[in-house]
Short mmCIF file of C-alpha atoms and ligand atoms in Angstrom, two decimals:
data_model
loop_
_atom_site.label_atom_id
_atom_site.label_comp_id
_atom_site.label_asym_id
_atom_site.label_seq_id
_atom_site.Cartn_x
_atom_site.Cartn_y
_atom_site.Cartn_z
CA UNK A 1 -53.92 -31.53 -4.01
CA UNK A 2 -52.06 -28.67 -6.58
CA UNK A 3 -52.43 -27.39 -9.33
CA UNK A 4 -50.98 -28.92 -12.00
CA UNK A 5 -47.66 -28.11 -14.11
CA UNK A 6 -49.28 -28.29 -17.25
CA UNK A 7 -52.00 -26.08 -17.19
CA UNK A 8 -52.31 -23.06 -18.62
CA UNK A 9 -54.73 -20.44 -17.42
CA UNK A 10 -56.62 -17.75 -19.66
CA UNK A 11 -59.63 -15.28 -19.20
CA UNK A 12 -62.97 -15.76 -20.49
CA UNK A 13 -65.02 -12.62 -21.32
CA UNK A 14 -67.96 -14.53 -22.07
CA UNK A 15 -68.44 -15.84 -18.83
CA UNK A 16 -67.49 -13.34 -15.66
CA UNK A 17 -66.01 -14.74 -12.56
CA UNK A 18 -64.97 -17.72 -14.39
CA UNK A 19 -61.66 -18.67 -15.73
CA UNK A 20 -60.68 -21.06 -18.35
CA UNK A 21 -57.66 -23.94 -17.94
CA UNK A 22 -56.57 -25.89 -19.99
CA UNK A 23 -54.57 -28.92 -19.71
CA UNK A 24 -51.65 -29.58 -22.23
CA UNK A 25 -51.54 -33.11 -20.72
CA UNK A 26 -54.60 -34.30 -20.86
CA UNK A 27 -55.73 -31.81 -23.48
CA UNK A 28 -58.71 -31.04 -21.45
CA UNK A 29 -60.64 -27.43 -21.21
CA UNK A 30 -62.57 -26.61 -18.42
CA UNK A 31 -64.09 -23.62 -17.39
CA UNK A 32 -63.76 -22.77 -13.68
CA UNK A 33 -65.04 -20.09 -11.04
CA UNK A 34 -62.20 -17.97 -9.98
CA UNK A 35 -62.76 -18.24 -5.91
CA UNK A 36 -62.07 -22.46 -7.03
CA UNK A 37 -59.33 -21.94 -8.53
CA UNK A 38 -58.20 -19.61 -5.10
CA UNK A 39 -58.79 -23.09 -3.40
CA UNK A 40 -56.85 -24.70 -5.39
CA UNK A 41 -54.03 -22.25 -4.87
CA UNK A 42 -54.69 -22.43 -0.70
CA UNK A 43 -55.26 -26.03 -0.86
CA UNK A 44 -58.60 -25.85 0.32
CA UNK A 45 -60.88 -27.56 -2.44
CA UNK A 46 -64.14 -29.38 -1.63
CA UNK A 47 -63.63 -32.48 -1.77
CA UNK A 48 -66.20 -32.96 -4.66
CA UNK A 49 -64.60 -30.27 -6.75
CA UNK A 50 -61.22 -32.55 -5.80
CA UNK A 51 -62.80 -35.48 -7.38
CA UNK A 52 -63.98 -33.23 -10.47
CA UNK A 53 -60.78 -31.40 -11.32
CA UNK A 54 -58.14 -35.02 -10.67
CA UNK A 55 -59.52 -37.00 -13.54
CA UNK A 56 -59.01 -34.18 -16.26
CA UNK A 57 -55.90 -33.53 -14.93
CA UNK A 58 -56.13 -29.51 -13.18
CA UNK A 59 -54.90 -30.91 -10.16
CA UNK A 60 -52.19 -33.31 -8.76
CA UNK A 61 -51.62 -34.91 -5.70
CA UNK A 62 -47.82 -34.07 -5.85
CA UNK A 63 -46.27 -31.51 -8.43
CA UNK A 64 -42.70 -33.17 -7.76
CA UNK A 65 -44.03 -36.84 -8.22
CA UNK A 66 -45.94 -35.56 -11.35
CA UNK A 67 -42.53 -34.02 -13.17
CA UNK A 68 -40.92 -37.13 -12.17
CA UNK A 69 -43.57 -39.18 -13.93
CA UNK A 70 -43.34 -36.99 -17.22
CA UNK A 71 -39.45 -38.20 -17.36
CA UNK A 72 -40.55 -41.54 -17.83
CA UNK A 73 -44.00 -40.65 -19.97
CA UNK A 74 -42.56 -41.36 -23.55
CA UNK A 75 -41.07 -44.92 -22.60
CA UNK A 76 -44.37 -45.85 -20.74
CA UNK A 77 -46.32 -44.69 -24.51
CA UNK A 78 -43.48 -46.79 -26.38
CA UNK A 79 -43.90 -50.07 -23.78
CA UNK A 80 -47.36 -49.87 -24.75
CA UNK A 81 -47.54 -49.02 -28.34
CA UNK A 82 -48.95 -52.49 -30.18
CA UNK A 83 -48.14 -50.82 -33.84
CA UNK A 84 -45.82 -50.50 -35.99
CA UNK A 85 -45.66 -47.76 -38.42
CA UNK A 86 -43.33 -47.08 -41.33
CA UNK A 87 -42.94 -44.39 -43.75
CA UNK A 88 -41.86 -45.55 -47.14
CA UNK A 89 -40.57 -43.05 -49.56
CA UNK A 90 -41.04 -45.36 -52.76
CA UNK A 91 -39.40 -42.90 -55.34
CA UNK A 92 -38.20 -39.34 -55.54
CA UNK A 93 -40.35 -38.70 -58.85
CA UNK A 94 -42.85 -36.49 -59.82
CA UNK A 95 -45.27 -35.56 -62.51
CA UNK A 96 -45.42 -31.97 -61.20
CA UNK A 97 -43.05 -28.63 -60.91
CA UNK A 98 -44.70 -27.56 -57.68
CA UNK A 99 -42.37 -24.10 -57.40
CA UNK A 100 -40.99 -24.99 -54.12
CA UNK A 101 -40.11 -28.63 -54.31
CA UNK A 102 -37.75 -29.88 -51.11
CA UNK A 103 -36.34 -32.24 -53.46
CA UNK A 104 -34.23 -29.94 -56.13
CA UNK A 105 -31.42 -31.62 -57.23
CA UNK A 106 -32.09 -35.14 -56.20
CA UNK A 107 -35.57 -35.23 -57.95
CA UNK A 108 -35.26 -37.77 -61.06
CA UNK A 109 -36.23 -41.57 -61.59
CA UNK A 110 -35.57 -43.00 -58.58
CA UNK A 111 -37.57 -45.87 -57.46
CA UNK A 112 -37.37 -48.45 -54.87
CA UNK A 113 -36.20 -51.64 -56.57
CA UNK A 114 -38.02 -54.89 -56.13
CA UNK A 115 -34.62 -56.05 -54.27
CA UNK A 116 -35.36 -53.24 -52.02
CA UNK A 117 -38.86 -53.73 -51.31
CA UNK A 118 -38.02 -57.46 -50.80
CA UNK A 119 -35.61 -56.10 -47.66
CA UNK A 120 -38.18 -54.06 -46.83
CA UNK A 121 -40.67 -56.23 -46.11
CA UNK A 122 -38.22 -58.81 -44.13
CA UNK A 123 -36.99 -55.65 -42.05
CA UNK A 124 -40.98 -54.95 -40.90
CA UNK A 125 -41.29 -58.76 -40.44
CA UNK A 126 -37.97 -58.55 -37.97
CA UNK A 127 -39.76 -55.85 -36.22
CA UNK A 128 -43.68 -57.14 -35.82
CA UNK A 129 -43.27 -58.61 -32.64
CA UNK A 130 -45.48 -60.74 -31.41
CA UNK A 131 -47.15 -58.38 -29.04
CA UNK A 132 -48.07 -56.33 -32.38
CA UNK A 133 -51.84 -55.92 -33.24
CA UNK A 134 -51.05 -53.63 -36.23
CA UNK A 135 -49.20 -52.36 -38.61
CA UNK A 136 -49.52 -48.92 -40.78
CA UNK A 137 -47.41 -47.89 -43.88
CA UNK A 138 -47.45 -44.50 -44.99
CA UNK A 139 -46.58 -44.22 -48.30
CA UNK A 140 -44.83 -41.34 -49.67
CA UNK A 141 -42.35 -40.24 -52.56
CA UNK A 142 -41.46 -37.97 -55.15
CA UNK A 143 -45.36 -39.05 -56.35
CA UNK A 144 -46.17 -42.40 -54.42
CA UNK A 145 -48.84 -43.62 -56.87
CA UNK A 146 -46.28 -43.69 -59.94
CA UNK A 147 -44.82 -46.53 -57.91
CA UNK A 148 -48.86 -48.68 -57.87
CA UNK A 149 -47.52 -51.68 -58.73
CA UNK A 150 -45.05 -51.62 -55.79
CA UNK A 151 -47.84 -50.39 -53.26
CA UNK A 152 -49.98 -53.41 -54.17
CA UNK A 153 -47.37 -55.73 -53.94
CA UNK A 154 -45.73 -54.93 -50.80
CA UNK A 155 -49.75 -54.77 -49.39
CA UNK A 156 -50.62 -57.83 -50.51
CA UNK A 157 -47.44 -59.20 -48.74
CA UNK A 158 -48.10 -57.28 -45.58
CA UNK A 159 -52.16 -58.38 -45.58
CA UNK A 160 -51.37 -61.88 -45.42
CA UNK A 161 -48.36 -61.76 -42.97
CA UNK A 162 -50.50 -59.54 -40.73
CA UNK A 163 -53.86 -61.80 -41.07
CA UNK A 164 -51.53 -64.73 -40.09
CA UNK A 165 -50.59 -63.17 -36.80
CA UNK A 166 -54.33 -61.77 -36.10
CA UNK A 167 -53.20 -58.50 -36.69
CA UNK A 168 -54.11 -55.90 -38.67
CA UNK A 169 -52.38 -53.84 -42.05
CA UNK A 170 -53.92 -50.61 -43.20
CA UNK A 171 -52.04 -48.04 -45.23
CA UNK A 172 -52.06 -44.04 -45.87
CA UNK A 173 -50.80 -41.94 -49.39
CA UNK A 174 -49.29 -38.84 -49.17
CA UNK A 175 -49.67 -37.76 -53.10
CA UNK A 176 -50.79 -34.86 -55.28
CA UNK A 177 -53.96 -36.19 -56.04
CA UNK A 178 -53.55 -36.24 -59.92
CA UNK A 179 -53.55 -39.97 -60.27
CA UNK A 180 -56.16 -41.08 -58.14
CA UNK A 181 -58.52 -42.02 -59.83
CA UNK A 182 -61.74 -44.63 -58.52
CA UNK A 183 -59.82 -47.71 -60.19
CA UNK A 184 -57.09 -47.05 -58.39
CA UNK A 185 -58.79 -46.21 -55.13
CA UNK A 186 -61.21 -49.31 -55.71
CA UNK A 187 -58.10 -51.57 -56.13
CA UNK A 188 -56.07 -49.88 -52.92
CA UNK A 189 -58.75 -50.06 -50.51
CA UNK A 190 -59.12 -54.12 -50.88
CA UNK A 191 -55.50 -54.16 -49.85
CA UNK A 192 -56.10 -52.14 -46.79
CA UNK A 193 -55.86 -48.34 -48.42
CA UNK A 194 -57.37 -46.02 -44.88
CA UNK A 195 -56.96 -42.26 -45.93
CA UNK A 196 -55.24 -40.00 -48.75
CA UNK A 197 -54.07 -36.93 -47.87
CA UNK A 198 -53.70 -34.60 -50.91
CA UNK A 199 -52.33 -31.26 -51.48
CA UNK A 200 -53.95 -28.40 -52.60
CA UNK A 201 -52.62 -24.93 -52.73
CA UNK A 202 -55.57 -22.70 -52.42
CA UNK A 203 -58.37 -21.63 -55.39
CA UNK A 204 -57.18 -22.71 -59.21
CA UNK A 205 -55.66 -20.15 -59.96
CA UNK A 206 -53.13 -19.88 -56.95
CA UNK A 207 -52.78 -23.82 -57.23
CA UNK A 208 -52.05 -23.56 -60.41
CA UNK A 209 -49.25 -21.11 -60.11
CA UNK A 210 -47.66 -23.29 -57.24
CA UNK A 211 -48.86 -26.76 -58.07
CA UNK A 212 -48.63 -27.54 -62.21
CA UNK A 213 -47.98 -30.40 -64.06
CA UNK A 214 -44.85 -30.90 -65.66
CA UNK A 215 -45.79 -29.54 -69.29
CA UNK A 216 -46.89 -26.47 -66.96
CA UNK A 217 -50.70 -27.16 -67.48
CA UNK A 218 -52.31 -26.70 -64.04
CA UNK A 219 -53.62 -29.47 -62.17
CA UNK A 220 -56.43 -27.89 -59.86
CA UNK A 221 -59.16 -29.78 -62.17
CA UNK A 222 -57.70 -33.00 -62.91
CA UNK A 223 -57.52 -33.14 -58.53
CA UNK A 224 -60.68 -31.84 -57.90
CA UNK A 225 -62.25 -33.97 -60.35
CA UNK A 226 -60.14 -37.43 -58.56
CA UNK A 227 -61.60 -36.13 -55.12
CA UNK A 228 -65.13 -36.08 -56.68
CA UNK A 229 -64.73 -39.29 -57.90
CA UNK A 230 -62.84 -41.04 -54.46
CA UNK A 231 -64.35 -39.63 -51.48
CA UNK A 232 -66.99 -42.35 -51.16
CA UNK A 233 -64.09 -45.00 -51.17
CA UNK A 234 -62.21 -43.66 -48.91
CA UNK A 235 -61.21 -41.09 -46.12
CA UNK A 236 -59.76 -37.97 -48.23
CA UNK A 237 -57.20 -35.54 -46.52
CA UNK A 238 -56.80 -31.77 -47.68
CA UNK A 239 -53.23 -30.23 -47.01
CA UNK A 240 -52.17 -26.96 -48.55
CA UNK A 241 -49.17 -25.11 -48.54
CA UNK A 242 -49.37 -21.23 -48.03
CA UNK A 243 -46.98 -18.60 -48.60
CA UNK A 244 -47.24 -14.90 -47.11
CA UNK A 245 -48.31 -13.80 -50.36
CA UNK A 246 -51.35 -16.36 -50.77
CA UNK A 247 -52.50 -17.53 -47.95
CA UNK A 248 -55.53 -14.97 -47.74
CA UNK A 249 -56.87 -16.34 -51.02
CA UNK A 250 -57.30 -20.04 -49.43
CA UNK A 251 -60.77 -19.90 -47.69
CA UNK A 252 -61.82 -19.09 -51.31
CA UNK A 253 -60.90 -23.00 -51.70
CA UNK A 254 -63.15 -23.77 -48.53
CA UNK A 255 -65.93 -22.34 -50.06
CA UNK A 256 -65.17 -23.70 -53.83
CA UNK A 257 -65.24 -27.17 -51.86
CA UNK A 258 -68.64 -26.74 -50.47
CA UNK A 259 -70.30 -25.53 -53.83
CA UNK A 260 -68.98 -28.56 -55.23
CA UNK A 261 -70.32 -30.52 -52.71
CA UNK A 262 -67.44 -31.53 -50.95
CA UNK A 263 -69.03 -30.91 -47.77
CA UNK A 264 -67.22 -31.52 -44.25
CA UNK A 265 -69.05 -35.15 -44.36
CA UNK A 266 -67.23 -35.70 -47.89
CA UNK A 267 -63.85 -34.60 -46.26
CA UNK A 268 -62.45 -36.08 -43.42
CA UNK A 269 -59.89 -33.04 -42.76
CA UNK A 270 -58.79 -30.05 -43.57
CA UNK A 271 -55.25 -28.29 -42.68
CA UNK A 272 -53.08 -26.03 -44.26
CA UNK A 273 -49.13 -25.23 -43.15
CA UNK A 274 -46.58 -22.84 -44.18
CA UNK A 275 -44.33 -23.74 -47.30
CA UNK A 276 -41.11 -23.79 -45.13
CA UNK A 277 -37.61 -22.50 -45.94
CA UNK A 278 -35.19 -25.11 -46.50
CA UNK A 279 -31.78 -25.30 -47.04
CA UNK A 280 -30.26 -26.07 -51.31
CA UNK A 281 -29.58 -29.38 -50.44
CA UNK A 282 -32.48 -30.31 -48.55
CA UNK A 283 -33.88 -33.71 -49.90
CA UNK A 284 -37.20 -34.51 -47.29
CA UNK A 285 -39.96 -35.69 -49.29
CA UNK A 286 -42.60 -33.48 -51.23
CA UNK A 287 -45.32 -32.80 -49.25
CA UNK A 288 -43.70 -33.17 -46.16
CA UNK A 289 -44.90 -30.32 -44.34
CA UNK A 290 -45.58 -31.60 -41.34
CA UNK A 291 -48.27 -30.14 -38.40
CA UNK A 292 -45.38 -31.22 -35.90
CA UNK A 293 -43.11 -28.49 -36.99
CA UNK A 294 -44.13 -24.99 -35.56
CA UNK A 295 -42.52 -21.58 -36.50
CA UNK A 296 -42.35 -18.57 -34.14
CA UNK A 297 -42.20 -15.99 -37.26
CA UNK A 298 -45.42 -13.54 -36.52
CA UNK A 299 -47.01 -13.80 -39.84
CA UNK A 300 -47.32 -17.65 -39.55
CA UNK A 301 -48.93 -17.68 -36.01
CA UNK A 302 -51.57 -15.16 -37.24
CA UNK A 303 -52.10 -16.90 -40.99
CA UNK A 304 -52.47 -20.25 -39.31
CA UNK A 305 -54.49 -19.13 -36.32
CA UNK A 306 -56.90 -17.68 -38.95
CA UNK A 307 -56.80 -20.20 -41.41
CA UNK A 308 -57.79 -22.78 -38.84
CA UNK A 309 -60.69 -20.67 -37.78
CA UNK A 310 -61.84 -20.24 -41.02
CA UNK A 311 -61.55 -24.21 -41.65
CA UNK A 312 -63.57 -24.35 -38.41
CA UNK A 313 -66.02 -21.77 -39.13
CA UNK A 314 -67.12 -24.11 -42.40
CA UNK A 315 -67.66 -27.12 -40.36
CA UNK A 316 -64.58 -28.99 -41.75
CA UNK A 317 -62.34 -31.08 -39.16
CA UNK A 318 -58.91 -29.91 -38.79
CA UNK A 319 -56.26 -32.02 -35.93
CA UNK A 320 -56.91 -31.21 -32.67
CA UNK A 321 -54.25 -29.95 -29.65
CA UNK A 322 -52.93 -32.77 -28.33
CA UNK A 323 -49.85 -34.17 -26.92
CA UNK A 324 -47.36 -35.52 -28.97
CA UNK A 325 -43.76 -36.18 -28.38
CA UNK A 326 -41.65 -35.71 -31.92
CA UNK A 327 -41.46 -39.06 -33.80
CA UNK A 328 -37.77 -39.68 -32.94
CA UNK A 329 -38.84 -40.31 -29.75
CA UNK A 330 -41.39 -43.61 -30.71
CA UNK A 331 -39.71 -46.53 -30.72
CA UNK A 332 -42.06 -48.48 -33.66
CA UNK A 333 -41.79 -45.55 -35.89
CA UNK A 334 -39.19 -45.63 -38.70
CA UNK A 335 -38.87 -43.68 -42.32
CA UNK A 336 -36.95 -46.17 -45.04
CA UNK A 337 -35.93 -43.68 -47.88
CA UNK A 338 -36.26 -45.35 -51.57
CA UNK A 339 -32.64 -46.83 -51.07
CA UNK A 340 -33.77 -48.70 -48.16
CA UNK A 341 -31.14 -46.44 -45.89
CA UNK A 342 -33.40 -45.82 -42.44
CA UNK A 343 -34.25 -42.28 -40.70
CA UNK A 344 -36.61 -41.48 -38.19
CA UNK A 345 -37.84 -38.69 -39.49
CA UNK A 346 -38.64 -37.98 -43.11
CA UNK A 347 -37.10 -34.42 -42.76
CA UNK A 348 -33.99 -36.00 -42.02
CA UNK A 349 -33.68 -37.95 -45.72
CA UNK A 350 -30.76 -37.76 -47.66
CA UNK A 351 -28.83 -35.49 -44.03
CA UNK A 352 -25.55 -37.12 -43.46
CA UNK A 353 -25.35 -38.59 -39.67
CA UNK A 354 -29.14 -39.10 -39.31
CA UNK A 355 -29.45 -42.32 -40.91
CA UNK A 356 -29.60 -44.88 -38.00
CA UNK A 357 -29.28 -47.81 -40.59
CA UNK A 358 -30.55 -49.63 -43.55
CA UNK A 359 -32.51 -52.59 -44.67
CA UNK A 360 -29.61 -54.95 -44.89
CA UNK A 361 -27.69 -54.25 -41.64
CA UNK A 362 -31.03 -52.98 -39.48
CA UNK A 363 -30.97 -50.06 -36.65
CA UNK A 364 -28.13 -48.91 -35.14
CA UNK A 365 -28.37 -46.98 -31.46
CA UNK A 366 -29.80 -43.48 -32.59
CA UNK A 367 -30.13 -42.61 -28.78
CA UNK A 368 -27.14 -40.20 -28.79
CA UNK A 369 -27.11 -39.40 -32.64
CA UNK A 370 -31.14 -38.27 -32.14
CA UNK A 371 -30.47 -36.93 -28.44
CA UNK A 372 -33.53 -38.94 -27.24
CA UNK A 373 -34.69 -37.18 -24.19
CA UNK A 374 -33.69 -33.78 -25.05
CA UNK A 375 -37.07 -32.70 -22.84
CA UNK A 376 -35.17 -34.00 -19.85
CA UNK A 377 -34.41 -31.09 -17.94
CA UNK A 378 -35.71 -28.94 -15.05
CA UNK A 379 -37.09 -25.81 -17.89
CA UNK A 380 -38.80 -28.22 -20.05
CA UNK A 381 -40.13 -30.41 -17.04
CA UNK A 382 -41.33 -27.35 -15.45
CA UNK A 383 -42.55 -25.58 -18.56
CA UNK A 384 -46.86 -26.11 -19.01
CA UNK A 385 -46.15 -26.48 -22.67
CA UNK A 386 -44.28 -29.59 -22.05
CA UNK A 387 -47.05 -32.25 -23.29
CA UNK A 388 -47.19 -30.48 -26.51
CA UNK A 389 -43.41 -29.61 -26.96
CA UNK A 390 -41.43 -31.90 -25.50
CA UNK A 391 -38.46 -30.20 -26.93
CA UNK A 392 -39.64 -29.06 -30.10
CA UNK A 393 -38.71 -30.52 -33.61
CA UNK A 394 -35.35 -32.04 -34.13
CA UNK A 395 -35.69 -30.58 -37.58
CA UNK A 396 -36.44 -26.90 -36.88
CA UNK A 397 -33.30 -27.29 -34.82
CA UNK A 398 -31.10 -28.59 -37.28
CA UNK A 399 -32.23 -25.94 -39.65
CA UNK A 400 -31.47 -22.71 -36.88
CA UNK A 401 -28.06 -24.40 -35.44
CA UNK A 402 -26.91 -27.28 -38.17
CA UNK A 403 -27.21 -29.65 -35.60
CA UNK A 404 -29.89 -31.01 -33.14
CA UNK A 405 -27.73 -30.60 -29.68
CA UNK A 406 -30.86 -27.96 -28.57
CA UNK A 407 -33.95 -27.69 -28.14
CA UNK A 408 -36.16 -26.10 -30.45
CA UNK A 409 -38.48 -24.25 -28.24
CA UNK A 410 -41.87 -23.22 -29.03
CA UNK A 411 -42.57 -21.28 -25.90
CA UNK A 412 -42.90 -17.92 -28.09
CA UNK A 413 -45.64 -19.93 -30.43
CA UNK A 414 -47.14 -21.35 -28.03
CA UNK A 415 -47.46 -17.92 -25.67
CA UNK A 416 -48.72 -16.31 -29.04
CA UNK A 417 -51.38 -18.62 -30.06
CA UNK A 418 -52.42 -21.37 -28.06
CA UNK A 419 -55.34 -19.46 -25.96
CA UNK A 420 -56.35 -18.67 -29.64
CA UNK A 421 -56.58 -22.19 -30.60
CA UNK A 422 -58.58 -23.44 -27.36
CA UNK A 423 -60.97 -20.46 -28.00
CA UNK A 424 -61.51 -21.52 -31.63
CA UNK A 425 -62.15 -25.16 -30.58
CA UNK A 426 -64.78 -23.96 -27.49
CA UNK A 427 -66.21 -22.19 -30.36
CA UNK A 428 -66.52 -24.74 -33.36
CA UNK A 429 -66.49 -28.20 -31.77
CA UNK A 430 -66.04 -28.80 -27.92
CA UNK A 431 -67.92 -29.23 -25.07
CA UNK A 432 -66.75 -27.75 -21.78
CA UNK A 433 -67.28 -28.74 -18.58
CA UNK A 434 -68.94 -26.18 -16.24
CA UNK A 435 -67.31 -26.09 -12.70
S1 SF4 B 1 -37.96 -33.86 -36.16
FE1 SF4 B 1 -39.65 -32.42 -36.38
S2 SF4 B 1 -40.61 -32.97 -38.29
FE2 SF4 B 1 -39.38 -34.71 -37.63
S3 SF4 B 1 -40.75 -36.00 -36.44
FE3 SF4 B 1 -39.71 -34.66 -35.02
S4 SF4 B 1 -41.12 -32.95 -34.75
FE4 SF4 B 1 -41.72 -34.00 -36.64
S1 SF4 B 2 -38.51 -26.56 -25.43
FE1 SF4 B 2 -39.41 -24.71 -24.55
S2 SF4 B 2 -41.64 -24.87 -24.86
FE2 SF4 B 2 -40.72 -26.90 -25.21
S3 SF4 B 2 -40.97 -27.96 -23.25
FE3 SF4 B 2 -38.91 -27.04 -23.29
S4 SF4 B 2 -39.16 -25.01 -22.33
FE4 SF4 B 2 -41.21 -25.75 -22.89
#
């Protein structure tokens, strides 16, 4: 037996003679004696601490045979995948001036036409193979819910044709919050409505600043007063976009969530990400600040290490380590833009050369185009960050080097702050296992 490739290996004050590993495979912690892990190294384990460590993935029978499995890792998690998920970006519309908005010069009224949607839901048909159990849309836009009409109908659609195959249809908003009101939410979750996520940028007044309506009124109320109102219907999802200047001011909005009794039980998670710097003609969806996009800049890994903790510290749930290749790399997993043209990521919207189709003509090969595989090497099949990397985000790439022919590696953010993040969940919410 060895040690594995993907473990990483920190101290633990609190407990002398131990050591803590963690795997970035199996996302498992485990605190260990260090004469055990000296057996490890010599190959001398007990045969009980052999049967211990395998399971949560410390050790290995064979390092080489375990790279050579992690080259075929993301096809064996596609073979098996019985979903299919689809972003839809219904329009590119909006009923706020948030300051940063990705979507600058192509923001106006542009909706998905019935014509469209019709295409649409023939294209997911195409694809719900009979091995499918379900299917998940996530809606986004511009502001998803001044599109309703078209969420119900294309739910209603995709209820039935699920139901008739045994299968199942939920769905997921990405919105601003300032239209969801219990109506709506009462209506939505009948046609399969699972979780909102909605943004807010930190206490009023800093929302306000960043987030207002139109007419420049803020909007911190009218949201606050739709969560109030919603969270007993369904699962409610607090993002929040932070800037170096602000982002000290948001656990002010932890705490203004608990005295309004939006307690962790009310909330079903809590994260907040750096506004990110885009390029003028960036078009990705508002709101699409994704948690699978990771910056190396300083500030960030200490704002969002303490952010986290201080998300932790108040009981809320925030998404835990785990591995996750970049969505270019699942096969079920596609982004239609409002046009019906097809990306695989909703970064990618509107970037010429990263469409890999549309509704009318379906997918073309994006193997090359999307450099499926990138991870494929001997650095990133040797690297212990591989599980949670896997090459980093096609995105971040693009935006460093204009194109995604390299790997966007998070070595330096991950060497910076991951023993951070394991400490914070020992701390707030996991159990570890003693050995
Ligand atoms: S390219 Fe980046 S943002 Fe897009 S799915 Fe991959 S990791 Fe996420
Ligand atoms: S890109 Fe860097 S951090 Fe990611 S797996 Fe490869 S070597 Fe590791």
């Amino acid at each position: 037996m060895e040690l594995s490739y993907y473990i990483k290996t920190y101290p633990f004050e609190e407990r002398p003679g131990y050591l803590l590993l963690y795997s970035t495979k199996k996302a498992s912690i485990i605190l260990l004696k260090e004469e055990t892990c000296q057996s490890i190294e010599k190959g001398m384990l007990s045969s009980a601490d052999e049967a211990r460590l395998l399971k949560p993935g410390i050790i290995v029978p064979d390092r080489k045979a375990e790279k050579d499995a992690m080259r075929g890792l993301v096809n064996e998690v596609n073979a098996k995948n019985s979903g299919l998920n689809i972003t839809v970006v219904l329009n590119l519309d909006c009923n706020f001036d948030c300051i940063y908005c990705y979507e600058g010069n192509m923001k106006g009224k542009l909706y998905m036409a019935d014509e469209t949607a019709g295409f649409l839901i023939d294209f997911i048909k195409g694809r719900f193979t009979h091995d499918k159990k379900f299917l998940n849309i996530d809606f986004y836009g511009g502001e998803p819910l001044l599109s309703t009409a078209l969420i119900k109908s294309i739910s209603r659609e995709m209820k039935s044709f699920t139901q008739s195959r045994g299968a199942s249809y939920t769905f997921t908003l990405i919105t601003n919050g300032s239209l969801f009101k219990r109506k709506i939410a009462e209506d939505l979750s009948l046609l399969g409505l699972q979780s909102v996520k909605i943004t807010i940028d930190g206490p009023a007044e800093v929302h306000n600043a960043c987030r207002p309506f139109k007419s420049g009124a803020g909007s911190f109320d009218t949201i606050m007063g739709n969560i109030r109102e919603t969270c007993d219907i369904v699962k409610i999802g607090i993002g929040g976009n932070f800037q170096r200047g602000n982002y000290e001011s948001f656990p002010l909005l932890l705490d203004y969530l608990k005295k309004e009794g939006l307690t962790p039980d009310r909330i079903s998670a809590v994260k907040f990400d750096p506004v990110m710097k885009r390029p003028e003609e960036d078009t990705a969806p508002a709101d699409f600040i994704d948690g699978c996009m990771s910056i190396n800049e300083p500030w960030l890994i200490k704002a969002g290490a303490l952010l986290r903790e201080e998300v932790l510290k108040r009981g809320y749930n925030t998404p835990k380590l785990k591995p996750m290749p970049c969505q270019v790399e699942i096969a079920d997993s596609y982004v239609v833009n409002f046009n019906g043209v097809i990306y695989k990521c909703p970064a990618f919207i509107g970037k010429k050369g990263y469409e890999i189709g549309d509704l009318r003509d379906g997918v073309m090969d994006y193997s090359n185009s999307h450099k499926l595989g990138i991870y494929k090497n001997e650095d990133c099949l040797e690297c212990e960050y591989l599980p949670l990397c896997f090459g980093g985000c096609r995105y971040m790439a693009y935006i460093r080097d204009g194109s995604i022919d390299n790997t966007d590696c998070k070595r330096p953010y991950f060497d910076a702050t991951l023993e951070t993040l394991i400490k914070q969940d020992i701390k707030y919410r996991l159990k570890t296992e003693n050995c």
